[in-house]
Short mmCIF file of C-alpha atoms in Angstrom, two decimals:
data_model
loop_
_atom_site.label_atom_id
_atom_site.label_comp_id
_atom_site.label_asym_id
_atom_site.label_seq_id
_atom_site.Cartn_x
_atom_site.Cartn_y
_atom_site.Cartn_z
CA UNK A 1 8.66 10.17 24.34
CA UNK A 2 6.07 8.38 25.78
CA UNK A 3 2.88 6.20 24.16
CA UNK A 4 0.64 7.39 26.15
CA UNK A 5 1.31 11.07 24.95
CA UNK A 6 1.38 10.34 21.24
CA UNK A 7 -2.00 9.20 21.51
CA UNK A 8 -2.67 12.32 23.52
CA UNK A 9 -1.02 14.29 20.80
CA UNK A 10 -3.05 12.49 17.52
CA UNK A 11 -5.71 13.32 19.42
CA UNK A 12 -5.54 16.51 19.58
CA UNK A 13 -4.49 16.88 15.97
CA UNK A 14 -7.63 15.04 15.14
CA UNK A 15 -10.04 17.02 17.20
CA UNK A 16 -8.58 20.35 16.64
CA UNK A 17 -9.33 21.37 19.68
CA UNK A 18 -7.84 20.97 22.92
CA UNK A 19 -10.84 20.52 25.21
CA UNK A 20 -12.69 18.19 22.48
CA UNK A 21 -9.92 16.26 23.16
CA UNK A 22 -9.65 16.07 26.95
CA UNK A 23 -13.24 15.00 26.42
CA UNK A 24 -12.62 12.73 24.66
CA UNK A 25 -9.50 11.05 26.30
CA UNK A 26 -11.21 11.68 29.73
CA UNK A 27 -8.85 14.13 30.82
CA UNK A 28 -8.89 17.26 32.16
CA UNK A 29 -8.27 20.12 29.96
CA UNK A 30 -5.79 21.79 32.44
CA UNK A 31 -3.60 18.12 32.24
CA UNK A 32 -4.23 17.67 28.41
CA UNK A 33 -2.62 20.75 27.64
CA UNK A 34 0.32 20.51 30.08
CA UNK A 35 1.28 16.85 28.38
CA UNK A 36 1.71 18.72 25.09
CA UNK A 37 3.37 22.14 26.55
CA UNK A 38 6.20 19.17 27.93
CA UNK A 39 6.00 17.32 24.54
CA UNK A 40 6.71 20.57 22.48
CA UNK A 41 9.32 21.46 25.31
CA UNK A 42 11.08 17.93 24.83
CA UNK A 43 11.01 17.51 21.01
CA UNK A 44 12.19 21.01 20.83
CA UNK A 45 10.00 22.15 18.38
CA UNK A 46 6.58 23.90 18.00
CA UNK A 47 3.73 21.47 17.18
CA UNK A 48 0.86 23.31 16.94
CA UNK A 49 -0.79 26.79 16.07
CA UNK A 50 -3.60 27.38 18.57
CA UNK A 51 -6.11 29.55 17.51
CA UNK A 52 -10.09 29.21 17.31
CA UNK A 53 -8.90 25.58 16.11
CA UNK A 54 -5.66 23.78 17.05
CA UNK A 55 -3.48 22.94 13.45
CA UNK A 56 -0.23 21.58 13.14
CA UNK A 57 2.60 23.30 12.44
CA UNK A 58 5.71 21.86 9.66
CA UNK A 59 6.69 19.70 12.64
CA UNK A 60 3.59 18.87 13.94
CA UNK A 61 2.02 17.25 10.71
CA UNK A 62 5.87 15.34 10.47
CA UNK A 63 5.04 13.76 14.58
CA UNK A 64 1.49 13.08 13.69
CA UNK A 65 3.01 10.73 10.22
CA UNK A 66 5.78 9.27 12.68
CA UNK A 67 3.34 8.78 15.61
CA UNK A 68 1.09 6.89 13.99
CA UNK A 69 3.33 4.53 12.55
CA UNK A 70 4.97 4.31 16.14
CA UNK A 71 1.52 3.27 17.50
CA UNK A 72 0.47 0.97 14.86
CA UNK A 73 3.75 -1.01 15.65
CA UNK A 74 3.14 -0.91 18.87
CA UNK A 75 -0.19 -2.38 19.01
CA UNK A 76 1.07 -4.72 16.46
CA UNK A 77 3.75 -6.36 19.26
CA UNK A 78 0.76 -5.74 22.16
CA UNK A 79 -1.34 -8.34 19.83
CA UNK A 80 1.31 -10.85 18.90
CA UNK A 81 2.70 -10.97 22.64
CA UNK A 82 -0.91 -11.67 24.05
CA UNK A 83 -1.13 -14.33 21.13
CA UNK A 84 2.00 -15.81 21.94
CA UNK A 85 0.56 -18.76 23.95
CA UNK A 86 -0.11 -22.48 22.60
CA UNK A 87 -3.06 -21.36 20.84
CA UNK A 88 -2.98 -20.12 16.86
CA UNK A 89 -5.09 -16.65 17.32
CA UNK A 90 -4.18 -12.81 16.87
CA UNK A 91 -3.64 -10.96 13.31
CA UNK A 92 -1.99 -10.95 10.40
CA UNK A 93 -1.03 -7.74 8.29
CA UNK A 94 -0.68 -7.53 4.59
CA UNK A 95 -0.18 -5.07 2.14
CA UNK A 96 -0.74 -5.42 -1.18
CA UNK A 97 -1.50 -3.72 -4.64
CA UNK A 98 -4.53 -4.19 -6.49
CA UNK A 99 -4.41 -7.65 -8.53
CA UNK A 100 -6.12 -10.36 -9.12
CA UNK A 101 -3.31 -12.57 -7.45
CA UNK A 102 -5.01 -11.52 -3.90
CA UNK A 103 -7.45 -14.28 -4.14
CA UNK A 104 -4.42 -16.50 -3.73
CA UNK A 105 -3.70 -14.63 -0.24
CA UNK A 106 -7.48 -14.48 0.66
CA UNK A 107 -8.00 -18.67 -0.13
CA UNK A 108 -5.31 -19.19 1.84
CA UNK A 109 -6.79 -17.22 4.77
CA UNK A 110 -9.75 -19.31 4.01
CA UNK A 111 -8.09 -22.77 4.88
CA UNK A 112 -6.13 -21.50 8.12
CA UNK A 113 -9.20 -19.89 9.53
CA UNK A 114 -11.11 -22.74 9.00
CA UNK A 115 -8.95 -24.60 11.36
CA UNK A 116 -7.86 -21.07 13.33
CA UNK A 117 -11.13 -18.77 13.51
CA UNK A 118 -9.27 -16.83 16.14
CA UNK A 119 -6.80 -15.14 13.02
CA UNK A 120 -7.53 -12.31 11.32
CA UNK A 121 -6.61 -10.81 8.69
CA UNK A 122 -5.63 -7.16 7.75
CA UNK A 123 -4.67 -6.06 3.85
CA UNK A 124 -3.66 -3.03 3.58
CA UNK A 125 -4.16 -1.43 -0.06
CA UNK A 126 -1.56 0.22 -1.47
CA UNK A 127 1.35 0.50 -4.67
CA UNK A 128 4.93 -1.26 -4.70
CA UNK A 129 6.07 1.32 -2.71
CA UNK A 130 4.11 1.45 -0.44
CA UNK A 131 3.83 -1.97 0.44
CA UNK A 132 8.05 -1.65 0.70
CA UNK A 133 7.67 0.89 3.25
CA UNK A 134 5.23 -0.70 5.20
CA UNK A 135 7.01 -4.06 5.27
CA UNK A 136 10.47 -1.93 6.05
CA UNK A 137 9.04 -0.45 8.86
CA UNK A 138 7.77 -3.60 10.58
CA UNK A 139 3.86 -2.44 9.80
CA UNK A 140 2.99 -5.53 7.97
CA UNK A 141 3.95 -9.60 7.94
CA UNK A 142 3.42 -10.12 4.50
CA UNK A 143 3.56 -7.72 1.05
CA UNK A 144 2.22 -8.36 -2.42
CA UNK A 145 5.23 -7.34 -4.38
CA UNK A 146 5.72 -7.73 -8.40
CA UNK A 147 8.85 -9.13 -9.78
CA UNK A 148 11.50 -7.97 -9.61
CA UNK A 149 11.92 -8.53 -5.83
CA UNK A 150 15.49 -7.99 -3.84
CA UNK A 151 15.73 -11.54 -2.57
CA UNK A 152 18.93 -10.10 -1.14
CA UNK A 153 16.46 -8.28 1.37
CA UNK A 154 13.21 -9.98 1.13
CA UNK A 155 12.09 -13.73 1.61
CA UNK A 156 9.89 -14.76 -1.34
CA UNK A 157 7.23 -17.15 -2.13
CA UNK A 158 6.41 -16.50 -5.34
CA UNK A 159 2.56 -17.71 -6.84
CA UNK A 160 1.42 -19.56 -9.46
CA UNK A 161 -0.44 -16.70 -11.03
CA UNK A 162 0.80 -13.48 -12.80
CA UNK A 163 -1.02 -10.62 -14.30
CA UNK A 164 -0.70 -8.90 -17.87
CA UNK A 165 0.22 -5.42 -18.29
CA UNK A 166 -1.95 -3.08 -21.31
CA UNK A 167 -4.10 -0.46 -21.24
CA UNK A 168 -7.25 0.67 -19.83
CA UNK A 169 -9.11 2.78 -22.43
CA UNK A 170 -12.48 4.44 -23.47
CA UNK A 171 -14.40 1.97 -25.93
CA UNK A 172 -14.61 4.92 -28.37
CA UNK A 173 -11.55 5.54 -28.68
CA UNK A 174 -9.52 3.92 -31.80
CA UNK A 175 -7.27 2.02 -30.46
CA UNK A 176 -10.27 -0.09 -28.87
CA UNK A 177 -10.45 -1.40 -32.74
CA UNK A 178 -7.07 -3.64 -32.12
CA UNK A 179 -6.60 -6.50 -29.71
CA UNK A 180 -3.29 -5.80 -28.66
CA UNK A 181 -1.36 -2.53 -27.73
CA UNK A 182 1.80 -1.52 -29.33
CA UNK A 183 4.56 0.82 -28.32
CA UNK A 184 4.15 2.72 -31.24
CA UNK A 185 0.49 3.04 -30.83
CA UNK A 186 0.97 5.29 -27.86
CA UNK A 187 3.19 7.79 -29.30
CA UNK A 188 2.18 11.37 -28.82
CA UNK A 189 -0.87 9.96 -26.60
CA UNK A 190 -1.59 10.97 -23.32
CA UNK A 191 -0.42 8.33 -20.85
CA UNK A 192 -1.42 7.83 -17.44
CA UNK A 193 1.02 5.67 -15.05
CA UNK A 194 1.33 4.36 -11.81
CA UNK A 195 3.66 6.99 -9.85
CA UNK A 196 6.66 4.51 -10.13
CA UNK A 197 6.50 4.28 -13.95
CA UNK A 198 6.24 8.47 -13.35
CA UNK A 199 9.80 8.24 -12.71
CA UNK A 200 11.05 6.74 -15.59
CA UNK A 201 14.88 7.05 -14.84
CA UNK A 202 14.45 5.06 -11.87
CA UNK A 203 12.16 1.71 -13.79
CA UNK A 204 14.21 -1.14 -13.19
CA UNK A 205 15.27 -2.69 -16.51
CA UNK A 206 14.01 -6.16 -15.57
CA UNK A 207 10.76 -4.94 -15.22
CA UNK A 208 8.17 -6.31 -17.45
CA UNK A 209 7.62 -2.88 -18.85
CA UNK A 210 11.21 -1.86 -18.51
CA UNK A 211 11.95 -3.11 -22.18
CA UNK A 212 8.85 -2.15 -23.59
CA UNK A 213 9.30 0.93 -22.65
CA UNK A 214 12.93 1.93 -24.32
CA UNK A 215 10.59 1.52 -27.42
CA UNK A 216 8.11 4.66 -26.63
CA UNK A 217 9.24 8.07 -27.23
CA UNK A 218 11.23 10.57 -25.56
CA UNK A 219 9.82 12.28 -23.54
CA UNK A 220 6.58 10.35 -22.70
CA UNK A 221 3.09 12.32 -22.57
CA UNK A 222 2.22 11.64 -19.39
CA UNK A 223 -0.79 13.60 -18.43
CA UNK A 224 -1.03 12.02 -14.94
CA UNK A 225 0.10 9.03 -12.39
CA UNK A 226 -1.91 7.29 -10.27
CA UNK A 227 -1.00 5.17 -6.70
CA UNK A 228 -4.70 2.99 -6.95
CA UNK A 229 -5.55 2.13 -10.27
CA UNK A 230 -9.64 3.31 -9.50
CA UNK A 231 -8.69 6.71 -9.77
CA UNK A 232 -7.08 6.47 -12.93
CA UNK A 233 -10.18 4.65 -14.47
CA UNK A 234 -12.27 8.22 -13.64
CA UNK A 235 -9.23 9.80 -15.75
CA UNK A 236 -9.77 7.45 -18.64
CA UNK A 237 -13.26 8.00 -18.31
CA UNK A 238 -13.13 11.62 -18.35
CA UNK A 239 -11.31 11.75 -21.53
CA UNK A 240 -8.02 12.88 -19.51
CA UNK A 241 -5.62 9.98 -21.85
CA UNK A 242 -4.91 6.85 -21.34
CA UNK A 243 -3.86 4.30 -18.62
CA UNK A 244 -1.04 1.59 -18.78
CA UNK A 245 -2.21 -0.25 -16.04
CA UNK A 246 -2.75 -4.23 -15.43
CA UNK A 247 -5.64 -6.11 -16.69
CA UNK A 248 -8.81 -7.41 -14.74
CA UNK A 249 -8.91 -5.29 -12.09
CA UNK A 250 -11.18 -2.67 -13.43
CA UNK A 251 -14.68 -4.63 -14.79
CA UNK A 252 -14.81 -3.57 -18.42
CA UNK A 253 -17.87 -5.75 -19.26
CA UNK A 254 -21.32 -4.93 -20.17
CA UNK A 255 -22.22 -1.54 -20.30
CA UNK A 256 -18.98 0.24 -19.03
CA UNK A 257 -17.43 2.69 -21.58
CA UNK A 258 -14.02 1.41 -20.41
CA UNK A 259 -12.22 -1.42 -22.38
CA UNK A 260 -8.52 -3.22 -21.73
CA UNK A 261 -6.65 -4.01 -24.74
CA UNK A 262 -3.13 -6.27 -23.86
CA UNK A 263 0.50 -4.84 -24.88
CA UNK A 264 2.25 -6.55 -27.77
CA UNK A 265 5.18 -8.18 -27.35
CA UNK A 266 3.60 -9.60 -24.16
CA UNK A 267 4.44 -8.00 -20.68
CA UNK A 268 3.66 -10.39 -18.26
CA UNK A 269 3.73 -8.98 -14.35
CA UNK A 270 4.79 -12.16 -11.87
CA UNK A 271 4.48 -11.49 -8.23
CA UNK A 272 5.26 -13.29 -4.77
CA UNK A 273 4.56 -12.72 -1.36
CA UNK A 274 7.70 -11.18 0.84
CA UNK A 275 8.98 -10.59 3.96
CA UNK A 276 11.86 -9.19 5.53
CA UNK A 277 14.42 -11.57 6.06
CA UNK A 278 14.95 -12.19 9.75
CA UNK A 279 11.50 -11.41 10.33
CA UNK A 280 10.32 -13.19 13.76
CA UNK A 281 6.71 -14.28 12.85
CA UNK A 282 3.39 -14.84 15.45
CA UNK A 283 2.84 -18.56 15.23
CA UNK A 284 -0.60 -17.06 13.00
CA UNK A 285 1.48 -15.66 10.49
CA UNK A 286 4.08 -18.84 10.69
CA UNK A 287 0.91 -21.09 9.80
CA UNK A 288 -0.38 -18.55 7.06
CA UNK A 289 3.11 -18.71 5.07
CA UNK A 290 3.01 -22.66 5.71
CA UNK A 291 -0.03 -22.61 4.24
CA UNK A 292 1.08 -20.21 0.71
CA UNK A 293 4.16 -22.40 0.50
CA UNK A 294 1.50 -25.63 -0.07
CA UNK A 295 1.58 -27.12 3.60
CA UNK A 296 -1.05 -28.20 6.25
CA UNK A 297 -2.52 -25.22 8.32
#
């Protein structure tokens, strides 16, 4: 299975159309449409359903998720292999949730780019799992992970900064009366979670909420999860419940009719930046962890 014709094939799938496509890749349409009559002939499978418009069939849509990742890798290695002279230049990938610990990645970009202003820098935005399967799959250098981490599978640097789990709430609503959240408050309420917290049989116990959460009841309420935590602010907004979420990432000040209140007993989220171990780093991303671990650039 060739590059060339996965990009043919996305191509297609984002076009819907065959000849849009040929136009697009500076093909003929004749040629465009043999590539994927081989393609569907080597994989075995139907991959689309041509009609007016092309769509994807069952396998089609599972190529188009496995050819992108194949071509994001691969451009990946293109870049580090044409950086991999004397010179510190080419990219470095990140993914990370949303916290306020990201300005410790982003300062540190800051330093090495002042001395390397050929890096740059992608972060990727995404949950815990996410950022697992991007950093699994060789998509990323770097993730933004929240303890606990498998340090039997990941590298960690952990940073000075953590983040404090509670709840994002409408200011009308009573509980925006107390300063601190607890377990008992919530029973009975709607909840909304992050999609990992959704599977509740699966929360490791040394999560920060792991405890805390033996003490809510059974089952929870949960009206809805979330992945990005934006989205679940228009739930809270809209009345749908309420969001167990971390604090300062969603501006509660001045006029918004959103407030955080902290949980009680204290659920404090640490985090560190991973990596797989036996990663083999560009010399960019070697001087980026030099720099998180308190080194020169």
């Amino acid at each position: 299975m060739e590059l060339r014709v996965l990009r043919y094939f996305l191509a297609v799938a984002r076009e819907e159309s065959i000849s849009a496509a040929a136009q697009a890749l500076h093909l003929t349409q004749p040629t465009l449409s043999r590539q994927l009559m081989d393609l569907e002939a080597e994989v075995g499978r139907p991959l689309f359903l041509r009609g007016r418009r092309i769509t994807l069939t069952e396998h089609g849509v599972l190529l188009r998720r496995r050819a992108e990742e194949i071509l994001a890798l691969a451009d990946k290695t293109a870049g580090e292999l044409a950086a991999a002279g004397e010179t510190v230049a080419g990219d470095v990938y990140i993914g990370a949730g949303e916290t306020q610990g990201v300005h410790v990645l982003t300062r540190a970009a800051m330093r090495l780019r002042e001395r390397y202003p050929l890096v740059r820098f992608h972060i990727s935005s995404g949950d815990t799992m996410d950022v697992a399967e991007r950093l699994d799959q060789g998509l990323i250098d770097f993730g933004l992970m929240f303890e606990p981490i498998d340090r039997k599978k990941y590298g960690v640097c952990p940073l000075p900064v953590w983040d404090a789990w509670g709840v994002l709430m409408r200011r009308d609503s009573p509980l925006a009366q107390k300063e601190a959240v607890a377990a008992g408050d919530l029973a009975d309420l709607p909840l909304i979670v992050s999609r990992l917290m959704g599977r509740r049989d699966s929360l490791d116990p040394r999560h920060p909420l792991g405890r805390w959460f033996q003490q809510l009841p059974r089952p929870l309420n949960i009206a809805a999860t979330y992945s990005l935590l934006y989205n679940a602010s228009l739930m809270v907004e809209d009345g749908l419940g309420y969001a167990l979420c971390l604090g300062g990432i969603i501006n509660t000040a001045g006029e918004s009719g959103l407030c955080f209140r902290p949980l009680t007993p204290e659920a404090p989220a640490h985090m560190g930046v991973v990596w797989k171990k036996q990663q083999v780093f560009s010399k960019a991303a070697q001087r980026f962890l030099a720099v998180l671990n308190g080194g020169e650039p």
